[in-house]
Each structure stands twice: as structure tokens, then as C-alpha cells.
Amino acid sequence: QCVVQFNEIPGISAQFTAHGTATLAKHDCLKALDWPDKTDGYTHCLLIVADDEASLKNYLHHDHHLKEWMAAIGPLLKGIVAFDSRLKVQLNPTQYEQLHPVLFRLKDTVNAGEMQLHVEKFNKLDGIRASLEPFLGTKFLESVEWPDKSEGFTWCLTVLARDGPALKKYLHSAEHAAWAASMEPHIDAAQGSPLLVFDVPLRMKR
């Protein structure tokens, strides 16, 4: 009910989903992908897409979020990571069934241009669309009057996959292996797990 109300707020699209696919729960999803669990214990993903900064600020301070949502989710909440970044891919569940967001804690030594070159290679893979964007940071949070709940994560790799097999092929591709190798020297594990990987069915269109 709360997410339905979020979608009634002007300029906001929302979905709330558990880890998995439209047909597979978390354990079976990871088994089908032949991929380890890198969720760090997180179970659900609330995806909010806002038209602009003003729309996001309105959502954050709206009664649907501050009162109804917080009252519903609060007693169940064991931890939260909130990450704000630009969205550079179009969300269309008729083209891409699966959303694979990955948050990274990376040191300042990382080369943004080099990372984008890897993402360009991802976008040449069949059934894959990807973008990489940094955390919007302190000034942005000040503008929307919201505390920093990013838990030190600095980058978000958003991957859309046509379906489960396309996602599996991407994860086990040479392109993905090269990406992981290039990121390894810049991983910042000082605050805990340096990455947070999620797999959820894509339901919204933007």
C-alpha cells in the first residue's frame, strides 16, 4: 500500500522488491546464476526514481514516506543503505526483466574514465544495458535536507538484463572478470564489505 502511495506523488516512480527474480526467490536465483550471495544480509530493495531534485525532496518529506512508510517498515528494519545517484539507463520491463544494482566502496585512487570504458564494453553484451554513476554526495543531501545513509558507498553500477540467462552470461563474461580485476586495487574495505550486490525483478517503466 505504501509503495502504491509513493507512485501517486508527482514526479516519483517506486518499486519495492525482495532479492530474486519474478519467479525465483533469493536462494534459487543465486543458484541459477551460479553466483555467490553478496547482499551482506540485506533482503529488499526500494527503488525510487525522481524526475528531479525537487520531486525527490518532496517524496522524502512527504507523509507517505515519513509517517506511513516509516511506521510500516520501522518495526521490521534491521539496517538500511540509501544511495542517491543519477540514472542514465531507461527502465523498461518489457525489454529488461532483471535489475542488478551494485554499490561499491572505492578509494579516491580509482580512475572514473577507466571504469566507464568497462561499462561501454558491458553495453556491447547481448541483453545488457549498464551505467555507472557516483554518489551525489553531501551538497546534494543538504539540498534535499536528508541525512547521509550511504554507509560509505561511493559508486553505483546499474545493470539491466533482458532475462536471467543474459544476466548469468554477463556475470561470467570476460568483460566482467576484467572489470573486477581492475577494481580490486581500489576497493575500500575499511568500513566492512566493499560491495553490495542485489538482484530484483524490474517492474517500473521510466
Short mmCIF file of C-alpha atoms in Angstrom, two decimals, residues 104-198:
data_model
loop_
_atom_site.label_atom_id
_atom_site.label_comp_id
_atom_site.label_asym_id
_atom_site.label_seq_id
_atom_site.Cartn_x
_atom_site.Cartn_y
_atom_site.Cartn_z
CA PHE A 104 30.90 -0.07 -4.32
CA ARG A 105 33.14 1.46 -1.68
CA LEU A 106 36.08 2.67 -3.76
CA LYS A 107 39.11 4.73 -2.85
CA ASP A 108 39.91 8.07 -4.45
CA THR A 109 42.63 6.30 -6.44
CA VAL A 110 40.03 4.88 -8.82
CA ASN A 111 40.03 6.21 -12.38
CA ALA A 112 36.48 7.18 -13.40
CA GLY A 113 37.33 7.23 -17.10
CA GLU A 114 38.77 3.72 -16.96
CA MET A 115 35.65 2.45 -15.19
CA GLN A 116 33.41 3.95 -17.87
CA LEU A 117 35.41 2.14 -20.56
CA HIS A 118 34.48 -1.15 -18.87
CA VAL A 119 30.83 -0.13 -18.78
CA GLU A 120 30.95 0.61 -22.50
CA LYS A 121 32.06 -2.99 -23.02
CA PHE A 122 29.17 -4.23 -20.85
CA ASN A 123 26.79 -2.37 -23.13
CA LYS A 124 28.05 -4.37 -26.11
CA LEU A 125 26.96 -7.64 -24.47
CA ASP A 126 23.73 -9.17 -25.69
CA GLY A 127 20.75 -8.35 -23.48
CA ILE A 128 22.65 -5.98 -21.18
CA ARG A 129 22.34 -2.25 -20.52
CA ALA A 130 24.54 -0.66 -17.86
CA SER A 131 25.53 2.68 -16.37
CA LEU A 132 27.94 3.75 -13.65
CA GLU A 133 27.33 6.82 -11.50
CA PRO A 134 28.92 8.26 -8.34
CA PHE A 135 27.16 9.05 -5.08
CA LEU A 136 25.71 12.55 -5.33
CA GLY A 137 27.26 13.49 -2.01
CA THR A 138 26.93 15.91 0.87
CA LYS A 139 25.82 19.01 -1.03
CA PHE A 140 23.01 17.11 -2.69
CA LEU A 141 21.82 15.70 0.62
CA GLU A 142 21.88 19.18 2.10
CA SER A 143 19.73 20.42 -0.76
CA VAL A 144 17.06 17.77 -0.10
CA GLU A 145 17.52 18.13 3.67
CA TRP A 146 18.22 14.47 4.31
CA PRO A 147 20.92 12.68 6.35
CA ASP A 148 23.68 10.62 4.77
CA LYS A 149 22.73 6.94 4.90
CA SER A 150 25.10 5.78 2.18
CA GLU A 151 27.27 3.83 4.64
CA GLY A 152 30.40 4.90 2.77
CA PHE A 153 29.40 3.53 -0.64
CA THR A 154 30.69 5.77 -3.40
CA TRP A 155 29.63 4.32 -6.77
CA CYS A 156 26.61 2.51 -8.19
CA LEU A 157 26.80 0.18 -11.19
CA THR A 158 23.27 -0.28 -12.54
CA VAL A 159 22.88 -3.28 -14.80
CA LEU A 160 19.68 -4.19 -16.64
CA ALA A 161 19.42 -7.70 -18.06
CA ARG A 162 16.96 -8.99 -20.62
CA ASP A 163 16.43 -12.10 -18.50
CA GLY A 164 18.16 -14.47 -16.10
CA PRO A 165 20.31 -16.18 -18.74
CA ALA A 166 21.55 -12.80 -20.04
CA LEU A 167 22.47 -11.76 -16.51
CA LYS A 168 24.31 -15.04 -15.90
CA LYS A 169 26.24 -14.67 -19.14
CA TYR A 170 27.24 -11.13 -18.13
CA LEU A 171 28.38 -12.19 -14.65
CA HIS A 172 30.59 -14.94 -16.05
CA SER A 173 31.88 -12.96 -19.02
CA ALA A 174 35.47 -11.98 -19.70
CA GLU A 175 34.31 -8.36 -19.64
CA HIS A 176 33.01 -8.69 -16.10
CA ALA A 177 36.15 -10.52 -14.96
CA ALA A 178 38.30 -7.71 -16.38
CA TRP A 179 36.15 -5.14 -14.56
CA ALA A 180 36.56 -6.97 -11.24
CA ALA A 181 40.33 -7.21 -11.69
CA SER A 182 40.65 -3.50 -12.45
CA MET A 183 38.55 -2.55 -9.39
CA GLU A 184 40.41 -4.77 -6.93
CA PRO A 185 43.29 -2.34 -6.14
CA HIS A 186 40.80 0.45 -5.37
CA ILE A 187 38.41 -1.46 -3.10
CA ASP A 188 37.93 0.20 0.29
CA ALA A 189 37.13 -2.46 2.88
CA ALA A 190 37.76 -0.23 5.90
CA GLN A 191 34.03 0.10 6.66
CA GLY A 192 33.08 -3.51 6.00
CA SER A 193 32.02 -5.32 2.85
CA PRO A 194 33.27 -3.20 -0.08
CA LEU A 195 30.34 -4.04 -2.33
CA LEU A 196 26.62 -4.72 -2.08
CA VAL A 197 25.07 -6.74 -4.90
CA PHE A 198 21.35 -7.10 -5.46
#
